[in-house]
Structure formats: structure tokens, C-alpha cells
CSV table of C-alpha atoms in Angstrom, one decimal:
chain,number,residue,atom,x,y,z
U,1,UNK,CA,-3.7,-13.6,11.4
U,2,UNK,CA,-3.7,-12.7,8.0
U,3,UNK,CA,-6.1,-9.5,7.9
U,4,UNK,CA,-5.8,-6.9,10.4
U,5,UNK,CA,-8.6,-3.6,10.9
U,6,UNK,CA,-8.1,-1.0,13.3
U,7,UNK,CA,-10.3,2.1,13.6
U,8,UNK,CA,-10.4,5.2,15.9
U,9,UNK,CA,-6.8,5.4,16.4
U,10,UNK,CA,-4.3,7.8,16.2
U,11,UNK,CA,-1.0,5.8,16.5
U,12,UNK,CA,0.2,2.5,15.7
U,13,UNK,CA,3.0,0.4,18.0
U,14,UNK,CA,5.9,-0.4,16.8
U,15,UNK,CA,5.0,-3.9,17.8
U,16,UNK,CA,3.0,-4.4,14.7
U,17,UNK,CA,5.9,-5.9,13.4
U,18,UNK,CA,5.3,-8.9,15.4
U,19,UNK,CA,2.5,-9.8,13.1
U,20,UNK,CA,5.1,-11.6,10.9
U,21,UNK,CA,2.2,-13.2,8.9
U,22,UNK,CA,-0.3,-10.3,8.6
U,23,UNK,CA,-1.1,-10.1,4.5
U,24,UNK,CA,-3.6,-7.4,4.2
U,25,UNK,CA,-3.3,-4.2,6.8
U,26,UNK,CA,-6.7,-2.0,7.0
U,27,UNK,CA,-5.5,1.7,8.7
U,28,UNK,CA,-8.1,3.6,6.9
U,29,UNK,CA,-10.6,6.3,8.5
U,30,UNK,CA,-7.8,7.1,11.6
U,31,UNK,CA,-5.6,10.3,12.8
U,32,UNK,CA,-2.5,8.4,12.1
U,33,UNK,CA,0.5,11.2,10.9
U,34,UNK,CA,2.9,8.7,10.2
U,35,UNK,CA,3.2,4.7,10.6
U,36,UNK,CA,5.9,3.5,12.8
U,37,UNK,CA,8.8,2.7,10.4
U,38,UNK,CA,8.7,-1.2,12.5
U,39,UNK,CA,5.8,-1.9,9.4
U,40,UNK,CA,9.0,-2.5,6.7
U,41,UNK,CA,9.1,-5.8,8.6
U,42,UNK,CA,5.9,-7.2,7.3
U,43,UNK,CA,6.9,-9.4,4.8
U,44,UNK,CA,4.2,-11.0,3.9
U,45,UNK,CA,2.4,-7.8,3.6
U,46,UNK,CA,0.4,-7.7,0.3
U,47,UNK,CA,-2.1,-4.7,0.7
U,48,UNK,CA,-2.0,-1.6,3.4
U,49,UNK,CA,-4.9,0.6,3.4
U,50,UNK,CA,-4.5,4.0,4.6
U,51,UNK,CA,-7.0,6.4,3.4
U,52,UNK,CA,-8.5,9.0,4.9
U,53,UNK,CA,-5.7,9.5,8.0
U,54,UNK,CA,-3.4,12.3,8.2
U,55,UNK,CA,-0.3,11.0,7.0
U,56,UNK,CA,2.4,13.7,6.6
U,57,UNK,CA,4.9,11.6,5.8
U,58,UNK,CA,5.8,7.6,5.1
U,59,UNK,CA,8.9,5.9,6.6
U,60,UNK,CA,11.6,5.0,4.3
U,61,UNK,CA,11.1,1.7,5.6
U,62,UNK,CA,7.8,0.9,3.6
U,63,UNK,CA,10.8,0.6,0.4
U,64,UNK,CA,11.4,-3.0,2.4
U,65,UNK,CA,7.6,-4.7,1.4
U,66,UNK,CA,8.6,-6.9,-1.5
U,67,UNK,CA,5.4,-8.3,-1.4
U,68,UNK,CA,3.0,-4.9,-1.7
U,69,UNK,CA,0.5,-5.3,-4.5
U,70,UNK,CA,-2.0,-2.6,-3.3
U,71,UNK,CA,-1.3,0.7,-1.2
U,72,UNK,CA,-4.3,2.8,-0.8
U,73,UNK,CA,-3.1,6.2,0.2
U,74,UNK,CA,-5.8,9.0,-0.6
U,75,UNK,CA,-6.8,11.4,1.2
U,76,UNK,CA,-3.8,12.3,3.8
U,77,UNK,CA,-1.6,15.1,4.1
U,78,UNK,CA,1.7,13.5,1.7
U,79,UNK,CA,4.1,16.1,0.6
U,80,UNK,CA,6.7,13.7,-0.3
U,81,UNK,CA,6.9,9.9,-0.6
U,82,UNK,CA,10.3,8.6,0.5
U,83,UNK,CA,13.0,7.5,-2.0
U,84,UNK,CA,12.5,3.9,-1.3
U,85,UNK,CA,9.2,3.8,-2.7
U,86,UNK,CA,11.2,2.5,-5.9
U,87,UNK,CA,11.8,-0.3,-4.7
U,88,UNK,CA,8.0,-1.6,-4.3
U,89,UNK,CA,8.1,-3.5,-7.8
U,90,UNK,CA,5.5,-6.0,-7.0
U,91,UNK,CA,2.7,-2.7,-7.3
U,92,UNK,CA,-0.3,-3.8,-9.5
U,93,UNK,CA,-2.1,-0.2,-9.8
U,94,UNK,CA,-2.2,3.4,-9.2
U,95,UNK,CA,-5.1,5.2,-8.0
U,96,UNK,CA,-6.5,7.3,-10.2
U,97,UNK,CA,-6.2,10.0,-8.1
U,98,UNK,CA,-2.0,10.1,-8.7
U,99,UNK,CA,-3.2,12.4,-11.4
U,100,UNK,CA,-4.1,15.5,-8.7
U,101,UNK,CA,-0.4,15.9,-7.8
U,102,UNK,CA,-0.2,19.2,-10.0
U,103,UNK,CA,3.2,19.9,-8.7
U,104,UNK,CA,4.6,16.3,-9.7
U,105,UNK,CA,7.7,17.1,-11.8
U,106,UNK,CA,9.1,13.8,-12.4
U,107,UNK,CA,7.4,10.1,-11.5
U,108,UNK,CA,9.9,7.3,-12.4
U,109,UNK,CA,7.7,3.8,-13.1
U,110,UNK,CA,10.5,1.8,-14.1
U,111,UNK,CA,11.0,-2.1,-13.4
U,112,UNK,CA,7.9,-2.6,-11.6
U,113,UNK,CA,4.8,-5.0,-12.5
U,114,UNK,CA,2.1,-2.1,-13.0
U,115,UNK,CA,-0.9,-3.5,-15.2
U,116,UNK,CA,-2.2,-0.2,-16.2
U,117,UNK,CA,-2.0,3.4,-15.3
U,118,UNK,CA,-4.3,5.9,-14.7
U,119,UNK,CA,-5.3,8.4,-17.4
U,120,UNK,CA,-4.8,10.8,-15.1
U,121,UNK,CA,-1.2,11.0,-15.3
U,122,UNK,CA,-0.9,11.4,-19.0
């Protein structure tokens, strides 16, 4: 299985790490509050979609997915993205919608693959 859509849900097993080839992860338009932390095993992971949830926070595990070109994150309730998000180099883009994080003090891009950045941010 390569593409995986789930809607209507509010929690995701820990057993979604047994989808050892799953490339592209749909989550969006759920009541998830966090992912389990098992997802940092995917991979083969190259795109996870989780707008329009209720994310409060994101494991430290998602730091693990070499492999992540897109992550689609709008629309949750982030206040903080864990430290090993630096280590998600493979990341094409940035939605422009980084730009609305007003209280955004410092936002380190270094050694990563980004094509372009939003205007937003300047």
C-alpha cells in the first residue's frame, strides 16, 4: 500500500507503523490531537497530510522521516514543533501560511533541500 486516507477519526494506532511501505499518509479533516509517535517508523514516508485536525502537539519522532518532501499542517492547534523537526532535510516547501506565526522569534532553515519560501516569512 502505498497511499493511505482515513477520515472521521479521532486517534491513530500505533500499529500504523506496520505499513512499512506506505509513501503518502492522508490524516486531513479528523479530531486527531496528536499522531502516535510509532509514525517516525515510516520510512518510506514522502508526504503526511494533516490539515484541519486538532493537533496540539507533534512527536519528536516525526524528526526520524528522511524521506518527507511534503507536510501539510494547517489549520491545528501547534504551539510548538518539536526540536527534531531539523532534521527533516528532504522538505521541498513551506506553506505559505508559515508566515501567520506572529510570535515566531527564530526559524532556522539550514541544510535542507527547500526550493522556495514563502513571502510570507520575509
Amino acid at each position: 500500500m502505498s497511499l493511505l486516507r482515513l477520515k472521521g477519526i479521532d486517534n491513530l494506532s500505533e500499529k500504523i507503523s506496520e505499513f512499512k511501505n506506505l509513501r503518502k499518509l492522508d490524516l486531513n479533516f479528523n479530531s486527531l490531537t496528536e499522531p502516535p509517535r510509532s509514525i517516525g517508523k515510516l520510512d518510506n514516508l514522502t508526504s503526511i497530510h494533516l490539515a484541519y485536525n486538532k493537533l496540539k502537539i507533534l512527536p519528536d519522532s516525526f524528526g526520524n522521516l528522511k524521506n518527507l518532501k511534503l507536510l501539510v499542517i494547517n489549520d491545528n492547534k501547534l504551539i510548538k514543533l518539536p526540536d527534531s523537526f531539523g532534521n527533516l532535510n528532504e522538505l521541498e516547501s513551506l506553506p505559505e501560511s508559515i508566515g501567520n506565526l506572529k510570535n515566531l522569534t527564530l526559524f532556522s532553515l539550514t541544510n535542507n533541500k527547500l526550493i522556495q519560501i514563502p513571502e510570507t516569512i520575509g
